[in-house]
Amino acid sequence: MSDLLRPASASALVSEAATLLGVLRETPPLTHCITNAVVTGFTANVLLAVGAAPAMVDIVGEAGMFAGVASGLLVNLGTPNPEQRAASLEAAAGAAASGTPWVLDPVAIGALPVRTALAQELVALRPTAIRGNASEILALAGLSAGGRGVDATDTTDAAADAAVALSSRFGSIVAVSGPVDLITDGERVLRLANGHELLTRVTGGGCALGAVMAAFLGAARTTGADALTAVASASLVYTIAAERAAAASAGPGSFAVALLDALAAVHPDDLAGAARVEGGAL
């Protein structure tokens, strides 16, 4: 495996994830989020807990400008009102023009026509990363009508070919969330088996991960880590924190609070002993 195909092993990923987490906390990346109304506060708190600096700028006339100065951008389609739709396109164009890495989270696309059309416009702008559940990834690739609202009705492995096709077509890292996360750059596939079911019982559990990915992509601009490494590192840190939060929780309510505490407490040295990663070439 050549240097262009790094990380060559799970241990390499864990090492780079630890480095990125340390850099993120030393120099908090300004993370621009255009996200849905249901999860805005939780997403901001997740970013603060992990060590990033959130900014929720979703106004037309400001979004594109702000994307140009941010370290990373998230565009989440959970509640795409008319102004937010226009701001999303403006921000994605601003990110592309300035080289700001950005993440597209195509929430609940497929059966819902407005957000599905918007997702197709945005993916044509070549996001650095695309994060979604299996049904959303299949729908974005044109291979499915989507899931049941925000819930997936397809398995992660069922979306593997769609993820690779999207990555190859748009040059994006594609992260498929599920019991085992699948992350690909079209040539390599990583499978991360960390996480906990309680993430699916808290509003914003998946949406906030997209923001953490944007933050890690911002940190990677300092370290030189590639986008696959940054996206996988974000997933690794987030899901390890979720496992720790679940162990300290009585249910979804206490889990949401414990997740913030666990994200703040997770240390770079903690990752090696907790990571469950498989990876390699396709």
Coordinates of C-alpha atoms in Angstrom, one line a residue:
M1 CA 0.0 0.0 0.0
S2 CA 1.5 3.3 -1.1
D3 CA 1.7 6.5 0.9
L4 CA -1.3 7.7 -1.1
L5 CA -3.3 5.0 0.4
R6 CA -2.6 5.7 4.0
P7 CA -3.6 5.0 6.8
A8 CA -2.3 1.5 6.0
S9 CA -3.6 0.0 9.2
A10 CA -5.9 0.4 12.1
S11 CA -3.0 1.4 14.3
A12 CA -2.0 4.2 11.9
L13 CA -5.5 5.5 12.1
V14 CA -5.7 5.5 15.8
S15 CA -2.3 7.3 16.1
E16 CA -3.5 10.0 13.6
A17 CA -6.8 10.3 15.4
A18 CA -5.0 10.9 18.7
T19 CA -2.9 13.6 17.0
L20 CA -5.9 15.3 15.5
L21 CA -7.8 15.3 18.8
G22 CA -4.8 17.0 20.5
V23 CA -4.5 19.6 17.7
L24 CA -8.2 20.3 17.8
R25 CA -8.1 21.1 21.5
E26 CA -4.9 23.2 21.2
T27 CA -6.3 25.3 18.3
P28 CA -10.1 25.0 18.3
P29 CA -11.3 24.9 14.7
L30 CA -14.0 27.4 13.9
T31 CA -16.8 25.1 12.8
H32 CA -19.6 26.7 10.7
C33 CA -22.9 24.8 11.0
I34 CA -26.0 25.2 8.9
T35 CA -28.1 22.6 10.6
N36 CA -31.6 21.8 11.5
A37 CA -33.7 23.5 14.1
V38 CA -34.2 20.4 16.2
V39 CA -30.5 19.9 16.9
T40 CA -28.8 23.3 16.8
G41 CA -28.2 23.6 20.6
F42 CA -27.1 20.0 21.0
T43 CA -24.7 20.3 18.1
A44 CA -23.1 23.4 19.4
N45 CA -22.7 21.8 22.8
V46 CA -21.1 18.7 21.3
L47 CA -18.6 20.8 19.4
L48 CA -17.8 22.8 22.6
A49 CA -17.4 19.5 24.5
V50 CA -14.9 18.0 22.1
G51 CA -12.9 21.2 21.9
A52 CA -14.1 23.0 18.7
A53 CA -15.6 26.5 18.3
P54 CA -19.2 26.3 16.9
A55 CA -20.8 29.0 14.8
M56 CA -24.4 28.7 13.6
V57 CA -24.5 31.1 10.6
D58 CA -27.4 30.3 8.3
I59 CA -28.5 33.7 7.0
V60 CA -28.3 34.5 3.3
G61 CA -25.6 37.2 2.7
E62 CA -23.5 35.9 5.6
A63 CA -23.3 32.2 5.1
G64 CA -21.0 32.3 2.1
M65 CA -18.7 34.9 3.6
F66 CA -18.5 33.0 6.9
A67 CA -17.7 29.7 5.1
G68 CA -14.7 31.3 3.6
V69 CA -13.2 32.1 7.0
A70 CA -14.3 29.0 8.9
S71 CA -12.0 26.0 9.5
G72 CA -14.8 23.6 8.4
L73 CA -18.5 23.6 7.4
L74 CA -21.4 21.4 8.0
V75 CA -24.5 21.5 5.8
N76 CA -27.4 19.5 7.4
L77 CA -30.7 19.2 5.6
G78 CA -32.9 18.3 8.5
T79 CA -35.3 21.2 8.4
P80 CA -34.5 23.1 5.2
N81 CA -36.6 26.2 5.3
P82 CA -36.4 28.5 2.2
E83 CA -33.7 30.9 3.6
Q84 CA -31.6 28.0 4.9
R85 CA -31.8 26.3 1.5
A86 CA -30.4 29.4 -0.1
A87 CA -27.8 29.8 2.7
S88 CA -26.7 26.2 2.3
L89 CA -25.9 26.7 -1.4
E90 CA -24.2 30.0 -0.7
A91 CA -22.1 28.5 2.0
A92 CA -21.1 25.4 0.0
A93 CA -20.0 27.7 -2.9
G94 CA -18.1 29.9 -0.5
A95 CA -16.4 26.8 1.0
A96 CA -15.4 25.6 -2.4
A97 CA -14.0 28.9 -3.5
S98 CA -11.9 29.3 -0.3
G99 CA -10.8 25.7 0.1
T100 CA -12.8 25.2 3.3
P101 CA -13.5 21.5 3.9
W102 CA -17.2 20.8 4.2
V103 CA -19.6 18.0 5.2
L104 CA -23.0 17.3 3.6
D105 CA -25.6 15.5 5.8
P106 CA -28.5 14.6 3.5
V107 CA -31.1 14.1 6.3
A108 CA -34.2 12.1 5.3
I109 CA -33.8 12.5 1.6
G110 CA -35.4 10.1 -0.9
A111 CA -39.2 10.3 -0.5
L112 CA -39.2 14.0 0.4
P113 CA -38.8 16.0 -2.8
V114 CA -37.6 19.4 -1.6
R115 CA -34.6 18.2 0.4
T116 CA -33.8 15.5 -2.1
A117 CA -33.5 18.1 -4.9
L118 CA -31.4 20.3 -2.7
A119 CA -29.1 17.4 -1.8
Q120 CA -28.5 16.8 -5.5
E121 CA -27.6 20.4 -6.0
L122 CA -25.2 20.4 -3.0
V123 CA -23.5 17.1 -3.8
A124 CA -22.7 18.5 -7.3
L125 CA -20.6 21.1 -5.5
R126 CA -18.3 18.2 -4.3
P127 CA -18.4 18.1 -0.5
T128 CA -15.3 17.0 1.2
A129 CA -17.4 14.4 3.0
I130 CA -20.9 13.0 3.0
R131 CA -22.4 11.6 6.2
G132 CA -25.6 9.7 6.4
N133 CA -27.4 6.5 7.3
A134 CA -27.6 3.7 4.8
S135 CA -31.0 4.7 3.4
E136 CA -29.8 8.3 2.9
I137 CA -26.7 7.3 1.1
L138 CA -28.6 4.9 -1.2
A139 CA -31.1 7.7 -1.9
L140 CA -28.3 10.2 -2.7
A141 CA -26.8 7.7 -5.1
G142 CA -30.2 7.3 -6.8
L143 CA -30.6 3.7 -5.7
S144 CA -33.4 3.9 -3.2
A145 CA -36.4 6.0 -2.2
G146 CA -34.9 6.6 1.2
G147 CA -35.8 5.4 4.7
R148 CA -38.6 6.1 7.1
G149 CA -38.0 9.8 7.8
V150 CA -34.6 10.1 9.6
D151 CA -34.5 6.4 10.3
A152 CA -32.6 4.0 8.1
T153 CA -34.4 1.0 6.7
D154 CA -31.3 -0.4 5.0
T155 CA -28.1 -1.9 6.4
T156 CA -24.7 -0.3 6.3
D157 CA -23.3 -3.1 4.1
A158 CA -26.3 -2.7 1.7
A159 CA -25.1 0.9 1.1
A160 CA -21.4 0.0 0.5
D161 CA -21.5 0.0 -3.3
A162 CA -23.5 3.3 -3.2
A163 CA -21.0 4.8 -0.9
V164 CA -18.1 3.8 -3.2
A165 CA -19.9 5.1 -6.2
L166 CA -20.7 8.5 -4.6
S167 CA -17.1 8.8 -3.5
S168 CA -15.7 8.0 -6.9
R169 CA -18.1 10.4 -8.7
F170 CA -17.8 13.4 -6.5
G171 CA -14.4 12.9 -4.8
S172 CA -16.0 12.9 -1.4
I173 CA -15.3 10.8 1.7
V174 CA -18.5 8.9 2.3
A175 CA -19.4 7.9 5.9
V176 CA -22.3 5.5 6.4
S177 CA -23.5 5.4 10.0
G178 CA -24.8 2.3 11.6
P179 CA -24.0 -0.4 14.2
V180 CA -20.7 -0.7 12.3
D181 CA -19.8 2.6 10.5
L182 CA -18.4 2.3 7.0
I183 CA -16.2 5.0 5.7
T184 CA -14.7 5.1 2.2
D185 CA -12.7 7.3 -0.2
G186 CA -13.6 5.0 -3.2
E187 CA -10.3 3.1 -2.9
R188 CA -10.2 2.2 0.8
V189 CA -12.9 1.1 3.2
L190 CA -12.7 1.4 7.0
R191 CA -15.2 -0.2 9.3
L192 CA -15.5 1.2 12.8
A193 CA -17.4 -0.9 15.3
N194 CA -17.5 1.5 18.2
G195 CA -20.6 3.2 19.4
H196 CA -23.9 2.5 21.2
E197 CA -27.6 2.1 20.4
L198 CA -28.4 5.1 22.7
L199 CA -27.1 7.4 20.0
T200 CA -30.2 6.6 18.0
R201 CA -32.5 7.5 20.9
V202 CA -31.2 11.1 21.4
T203 CA -32.3 13.8 18.9
G204 CA -29.1 15.0 17.2
G205 CA -27.0 11.9 17.9
G206 CA -26.2 11.5 14.2
C207 CA -26.4 15.1 13.2
A208 CA -23.8 16.2 15.7
L209 CA -21.4 13.6 14.3
G210 CA -21.5 15.5 11.0
A211 CA -20.4 18.7 12.9
V212 CA -17.6 16.8 14.6
M213 CA -16.4 15.6 11.2
A214 CA -16.3 19.2 10.0
A215 CA -14.3 20.1 13.1
F216 CA -11.8 17.3 12.5
L217 CA -11.5 18.2 8.8
G218 CA -10.6 21.7 10.0
A219 CA -8.0 20.4 12.4
A220 CA -6.5 18.3 9.6
R221 CA -5.7 21.5 7.7
T222 CA -3.0 22.0 10.4
T223 CA -1.7 18.5 10.5
G224 CA -1.8 17.5 6.9
A225 CA -3.9 14.4 7.5
D226 CA -6.0 13.3 4.6
A227 CA -9.8 13.6 4.6
L228 CA -10.4 9.9 5.1
T229 CA -8.3 10.0 8.2
A230 CA -10.0 13.1 9.5
V231 CA -13.5 11.7 9.0
A232 CA -12.7 8.4 10.5
S233 CA -10.9 10.0 13.4
A234 CA -14.1 12.1 14.2
S235 CA -16.2 8.9 14.1
L236 CA -13.7 7.1 16.3
V237 CA -13.6 9.8 19.0
Y238 CA -17.4 10.3 18.9
T239 CA -18.3 6.6 19.2
I240 CA -15.8 5.8 21.9
A241 CA -17.2 8.7 23.9
A242 CA -20.7 7.3 23.3
E243 CA -19.7 4.0 24.7
R244 CA -18.3 5.6 27.8
A245 CA -21.5 7.8 28.1
A246 CA -23.7 4.8 27.8
A247 CA -21.9 3.0 30.6
A248 CA -22.6 5.9 32.9
S249 CA -26.2 6.4 31.9
A250 CA -29.6 5.1 33.0
G251 CA -31.3 5.9 29.7
P252 CA -31.5 8.4 26.9
G253 CA -31.9 11.5 29.1
S254 CA -28.8 11.0 31.2
F255 CA -27.0 9.7 28.1
A256 CA -27.3 13.0 26.3
V257 CA -25.7 14.8 29.2
A258 CA -23.1 12.1 29.7
L259 CA -22.1 12.2 26.1
L260 CA -21.0 15.8 26.4
D261 CA -19.0 14.9 29.5
A262 CA -17.4 11.9 27.8
L263 CA -16.5 14.0 24.7
A264 CA -14.8 16.6 27.0
A265 CA -13.0 13.8 29.0
V266 CA -11.8 11.5 26.2
H267 CA -8.0 11.8 25.9
P268 CA -5.9 11.0 22.9
D269 CA -4.2 8.3 24.8
D270 CA -7.6 6.6 25.4
L271 CA -8.2 5.8 21.8
A272 CA -5.7 2.9 21.3
G273 CA -7.2 0.7 23.9
A274 CA -10.8 1.3 22.9
A275 CA -10.8 1.4 19.1
R276 CA -12.3 -1.3 17.0
V277 CA -11.3 -0.7 13.4
E278 CA -11.0 -2.8 10.3
G279 CA -9.6 -1.3 7.1
G280 CA -7.8 -1.8 3.8
A281 CA -8.1 -1.5 0.0
L282 CA -11.2 -2.4 -1.9

